[in-house]
Short mmCIF file of C-alpha atoms in Angstrom, two decimals:
data_model
loop_
_atom_site.label_atom_id
_atom_site.label_comp_id
_atom_site.label_asym_id
_atom_site.label_seq_id
_atom_site.Cartn_x
_atom_site.Cartn_y
_atom_site.Cartn_z
CA MET R 1 42.22 -0.12 -1.45
CA LYS R 2 43.51 0.37 -4.99
CA CYS R 3 41.11 0.36 -7.97
CA LEU R 4 41.67 -2.67 -10.22
CA SER R 5 40.95 -0.76 -13.41
CA ILE R 6 39.88 2.62 -14.74
CA ILE R 7 36.32 1.28 -15.19
CA SER R 8 36.11 0.02 -11.61
CA CYS R 9 37.36 3.38 -10.37
CA LEU R 10 34.67 5.17 -12.35
CA VAL R 11 31.96 2.82 -11.03
CA LEU R 12 33.15 3.46 -7.47
CA LEU R 13 33.17 7.22 -8.07
CA VAL R 14 29.64 7.14 -9.51
CA SER R 15 28.45 5.21 -6.45
CA VAL R 16 30.02 7.72 -4.07
CA LEU R 17 28.64 10.73 -5.94
CA VAL R 18 25.11 9.39 -6.29
CA ASN R 19 24.93 8.69 -2.58
CA ALA R 20 26.46 12.03 -1.56
CA VAL R 21 24.55 14.62 -3.55
CA PRO R 22 20.92 15.36 -4.42
CA ALA R 23 19.87 13.21 -7.34
CA ILE R 24 16.84 12.09 -9.32
CA TYR R 25 15.91 9.04 -11.39
CA ARG R 26 12.85 8.12 -13.43
CA GLN R 27 11.29 4.86 -14.62
CA VAL R 28 8.52 4.07 -17.09
CA TYR R 29 6.54 0.85 -17.45
CA ALA R 30 3.45 -0.19 -19.38
CA SER R 31 1.23 -3.22 -18.81
CA GLN R 32 -1.16 -5.00 -21.14
CA PRO R 33 -4.78 -3.72 -21.01
CA LYS R 34 -7.24 -5.86 -19.07
CA GLN R 35 -10.94 -5.65 -18.37
CA ALA R 36 -11.65 -3.78 -15.16
CA ALA R 37 -14.34 -1.71 -13.55
CA PRO R 38 -13.88 2.08 -13.47
CA ILE R 39 -11.89 3.33 -10.51
CA GLN R 40 -13.66 5.55 -8.01
CA VAL R 41 -11.38 7.87 -6.04
CA SER R 42 -12.48 8.58 -2.50
CA ALA R 43 -12.13 11.81 -0.53
CA SER R 44 -9.31 10.15 1.43
CA ALA R 45 -7.13 10.70 -1.63
CA GLN R 46 -6.34 14.13 -0.22
CA ILE R 47 -4.67 12.62 2.85
CA SER R 48 -0.89 12.39 2.65
CA LEU R 49 1.06 9.57 4.27
CA GLY R 50 4.72 10.57 4.54
CA MET R 51 4.33 14.10 3.21
CA SER R 52 2.36 16.71 5.06
CA ASN R 53 -0.90 17.86 3.51
CA LEU R 54 0.78 21.18 2.70
CA GLN R 55 3.71 19.46 0.95
CA THR R 56 1.27 17.31 -1.04
CA GLU R 57 -0.74 20.36 -2.09
CA GLN R 58 2.42 22.23 -3.06
CA MET R 59 3.76 19.41 -5.23
CA LEU R 60 0.44 18.78 -6.95
CA CYS R 61 0.01 22.51 -7.55
CA LEU R 62 3.48 22.95 -9.08
CA LEU R 63 3.03 19.91 -11.34
CA ASN R 64 -0.39 21.04 -12.52
CA GLN R 65 0.78 24.60 -13.09
CA ARG R 66 3.48 23.23 -15.40
CA ARG R 67 0.98 20.97 -17.16
CA ALA R 68 -1.40 23.91 -17.63
CA ARG R 69 1.43 25.89 -19.19
CA GLU R 70 1.78 23.07 -21.74
CA GLY R 71 -1.98 22.92 -22.37
CA LEU R 72 -2.42 19.62 -20.50
CA PRO R 73 -5.23 18.69 -18.08
CA PRO R 74 -4.44 18.53 -14.34
CA LEU R 75 -3.39 15.42 -12.48
CA ALA R 76 -5.41 14.16 -9.52
CA ILE R 77 -4.15 12.47 -6.36
CA HIS R 78 -4.99 8.76 -6.14
CA PRO R 79 -4.89 7.13 -2.67
CA GLU R 80 -3.36 3.88 -3.90
CA LEU R 81 -0.58 5.77 -5.68
CA MET R 82 0.07 7.69 -2.47
CA LYS R 83 0.51 4.35 -0.71
CA SER R 84 2.77 2.82 -3.37
CA ALA R 85 4.92 5.96 -3.62
CA GLN R 86 5.24 6.18 0.16
CA ALA R 87 6.24 2.52 0.39
CA HIS R 88 9.03 3.11 -2.11
CA SER R 89 10.25 6.22 -0.30
CA ASP R 90 10.29 4.18 2.91
CA TYR R 91 12.43 1.56 1.15
CA GLN R 92 14.83 4.13 -0.30
CA ALA R 93 15.22 5.70 3.13
CA SER R 94 15.91 2.29 4.67
CA ILE R 95 18.83 1.65 2.30
CA ARG R 96 19.89 5.31 2.31
CA THR R 97 20.08 5.67 -1.44
CA MET R 98 17.98 6.42 -4.50
CA THR R 99 16.78 3.44 -6.52
CA HIS R 100 14.04 2.11 -8.78
CA SER R 101 14.74 -1.44 -7.62
CA ASP R 102 12.56 -2.76 -4.82
CA PRO R 103 12.13 -6.22 -3.25
CA SER R 104 8.38 -5.80 -3.80
CA GLY R 105 8.82 -5.86 -7.60
CA ASP R 106 8.75 -3.37 -10.46
CA ILE R 107 6.54 -0.30 -10.38
CA ILE R 108 3.55 -2.09 -11.94
CA GLN R 109 3.72 -4.90 -9.37
CA ARG R 110 4.15 -2.45 -6.50
CA ILE R 111 1.18 -0.33 -7.54
CA ARG R 112 -0.97 -3.46 -7.99
CA SER R 113 -0.04 -4.63 -4.50
CA HIS R 114 -1.74 -1.50 -3.16
CA GLY R 115 -4.98 -2.18 -4.99
CA LEU R 116 -4.70 -0.28 -8.29
CA GLN R 117 -4.54 -1.99 -11.70
CA PRO R 118 -2.67 0.44 -14.00
CA GLN R 119 -2.73 0.51 -17.80
CA ALA R 120 0.69 2.16 -17.62
CA ALA R 121 2.80 3.66 -14.88
CA ALA R 122 5.88 5.81 -14.40
CA GLU R 123 8.10 6.66 -11.47
CA ASN R 124 10.31 9.63 -10.60
CA VAL R 125 12.59 9.37 -7.59
CA ALA R 126 14.98 11.79 -5.94
CA TYR R 127 17.29 11.85 -2.95
CA LEU R 128 18.59 14.51 -0.55
CA GLN R 129 16.53 17.46 -1.80
CA LYS R 130 15.09 19.15 1.27
CA THR R 131 11.98 20.97 0.04
CA VAL R 132 9.14 20.50 -2.42
CA PRO R 133 10.25 23.44 -4.62
CA GLU R 134 13.81 22.09 -4.71
CA VAL R 135 12.90 18.57 -5.79
CA VAL R 136 10.18 19.65 -8.24
CA ASN R 137 12.57 22.13 -9.80
CA ALA R 138 15.16 19.36 -10.23
CA TRP R 139 12.61 17.17 -12.02
CA PHE R 140 11.47 20.10 -14.19
CA ASN R 141 15.06 20.66 -15.29
CA SER R 142 15.49 17.05 -16.44
CA THR R 143 13.96 16.28 -19.84
CA GLU R 144 13.29 12.64 -18.97
CA HIS R 145 11.61 13.38 -15.64
CA LEU R 146 9.58 16.18 -17.15
CA GLU R 147 8.28 13.70 -19.73
CA ASN R 148 6.76 11.67 -16.90
CA ILE R 149 5.20 14.80 -15.40
CA LEU R 150 3.76 15.88 -18.77
CA SER R 151 2.61 12.42 -19.86
CA THR R 152 -0.98 11.35 -20.58
CA LYS R 153 -1.24 9.56 -17.23
CA VAL R 154 -4.04 11.05 -15.14
CA TYR R 155 -3.34 10.18 -11.49
CA VAL R 156 -0.34 10.76 -9.27
CA GLY R 157 0.88 9.88 -5.79
CA PHE R 158 3.80 11.16 -3.73
CA GLY R 159 6.06 9.68 -1.08
CA LEU R 160 8.69 11.13 1.24
CA ARG R 161 10.88 9.70 3.97
CA ASN R 162 14.15 11.23 5.19
CA ASN R 163 14.70 13.22 1.96
CA ALA R 164 13.92 10.19 -0.23
CA TRP R 165 11.24 11.34 -2.69
CA THR R 166 8.97 9.32 -4.99
CA GLN R 167 6.35 10.22 -7.59
CA HIS R 168 4.08 7.54 -9.08
CA PHE R 169 2.02 8.29 -12.19
CA ALA R 170 -0.65 5.97 -13.59
CA THR R 171 -3.86 5.61 -15.56
CA PRO R 172 -6.05 2.81 -14.14
CA MET R 173 -7.65 0.03 -16.14
CA GLY R 174 -11.21 1.01 -16.99
CA TYR R 175 -10.53 4.73 -16.61
CA ASN R 176 -13.73 6.62 -17.52
CA GLY R 177 -12.06 9.76 -18.83
CA ASN R 178 -12.66 12.03 -15.83
CA ASN R 179 -10.31 12.25 -12.86
CA ASN R 180 -12.27 15.16 -11.28
CA ALA R 181 -9.08 17.22 -10.98
CA LYS R 182 -9.33 20.96 -10.41
CA PRO R 183 -7.22 23.53 -12.28
CA PRO R 184 -4.27 24.75 -10.18
CA PRO R 185 -4.36 28.15 -8.46
CA ASN R 186 -2.02 30.90 -9.64
CA GLN R 187 -0.22 30.79 -6.30
CA CYS R 188 0.60 27.46 -4.70
CA PRO R 189 -0.14 27.04 -0.95
CA GLY R 190 2.68 28.29 1.25
CA LEU R 191 4.77 29.51 -1.71
CA SER R 192 5.16 33.02 -2.99
CA LEU R 193 3.59 33.82 -6.35
CA GLU R 194 7.03 34.76 -7.69
CA LEU R 195 8.56 31.43 -6.63
CA SER R 196 5.71 29.40 -8.14
CA THR R 197 5.95 31.32 -11.41
CA ASN R 198 9.72 31.07 -11.65
CA ILE R 199 9.82 27.33 -11.03
CA ARG R 200 7.21 26.44 -13.63
CA ALA R 201 8.49 28.91 -16.23
CA PHE R 202 12.24 29.18 -15.86
CA GLY R 203 13.61 26.66 -13.36
CA LEU R 204 15.45 29.46 -11.58
CA LEU R 205 16.41 27.24 -8.66
CA ALA R 206 18.42 24.97 -10.94
CA VAL R 207 22.07 24.44 -10.08
CA GLY R 208 24.35 24.65 -13.11
CA LEU R 209 26.32 21.42 -13.33
CA LYS R 210 29.28 20.43 -15.47
CA ALA R 211 29.37 16.80 -16.58
CA GLN R 212 32.41 14.85 -17.68
CA ILE R 213 32.40 11.16 -18.65
CA GLY R 214 28.91 10.90 -17.22
CA LEU R 215 29.85 12.22 -13.80
CA SER R 216 28.71 15.41 -12.10
CA LEU R 217 31.02 17.14 -9.66
CA GLY R 218 28.60 19.95 -8.76
CA ASP R 219 26.08 20.24 -5.94
CA GLY R 220 23.59 17.80 -7.45
CA ALA R 221 23.23 15.00 -9.95
CA ILE R 222 20.41 13.54 -11.97
CA GLY R 223 19.87 10.29 -13.79
CA HIS R 224 17.02 8.58 -15.54
CA VAL R 225 15.78 5.03 -15.92
CA VAL R 226 13.46 3.88 -18.70
CA ASN R 227 12.11 0.33 -18.65
CA GLY R 228 14.58 -0.54 -15.93
CA VAL R 229 17.69 0.56 -17.84
CA LEU R 230 19.93 3.26 -16.37
CA GLY R 231 20.38 5.94 -18.99
CA GLY R 232 23.27 7.63 -17.23
CA ILE R 233 24.16 10.45 -14.90
CA ALA R 234 24.41 13.92 -16.35
CA GLY R 235 24.77 17.50 -15.41
#
């Protein structure tokens, strides 16, 4: 089938590339403050849904190590964010592509449907990365995704299904200023000290990509979405 125009050819090529290589997106939303009781996080927050407990601990550790490097307080796992992130990873896996769109609504609506009322929320997604270090490293090497990781939001949740990854960040309505998070260890569980240090400090797993007209022809691609608007694909 011939392309009808140069633009349509480029759109088709973007679609093929995004679905064929590891990629990441991000999304940021804010809602209007409302009165709400303080959120109490239960011990079940430590239980992962789609990710193993080890994968959850590794991702939280790597994120909090990077935040500590920037002088920021640690994030804490929230059970409702684990549920909302897992639901979105399940959806991405079902359509076999990376997306911020979801029949359940935008990120605020999806988080609310799982019982949490957020003041503000953000979402990072990724597709086809195979390990926690690989996907975290990809997010660390994207300015827009790193902004979500280093934001003032205090809770996080993770989802994974068939190499479709999701991170949800939020601060609940009525937050009392203490998320009871612990400082990260120097060595993340199941990872060598050298690997943990290199990821948070240098991004040594990053794949060098060359971008032309917004397309990446390397081994991976990244994009970002802010307030629902695709900002582009870059290398």
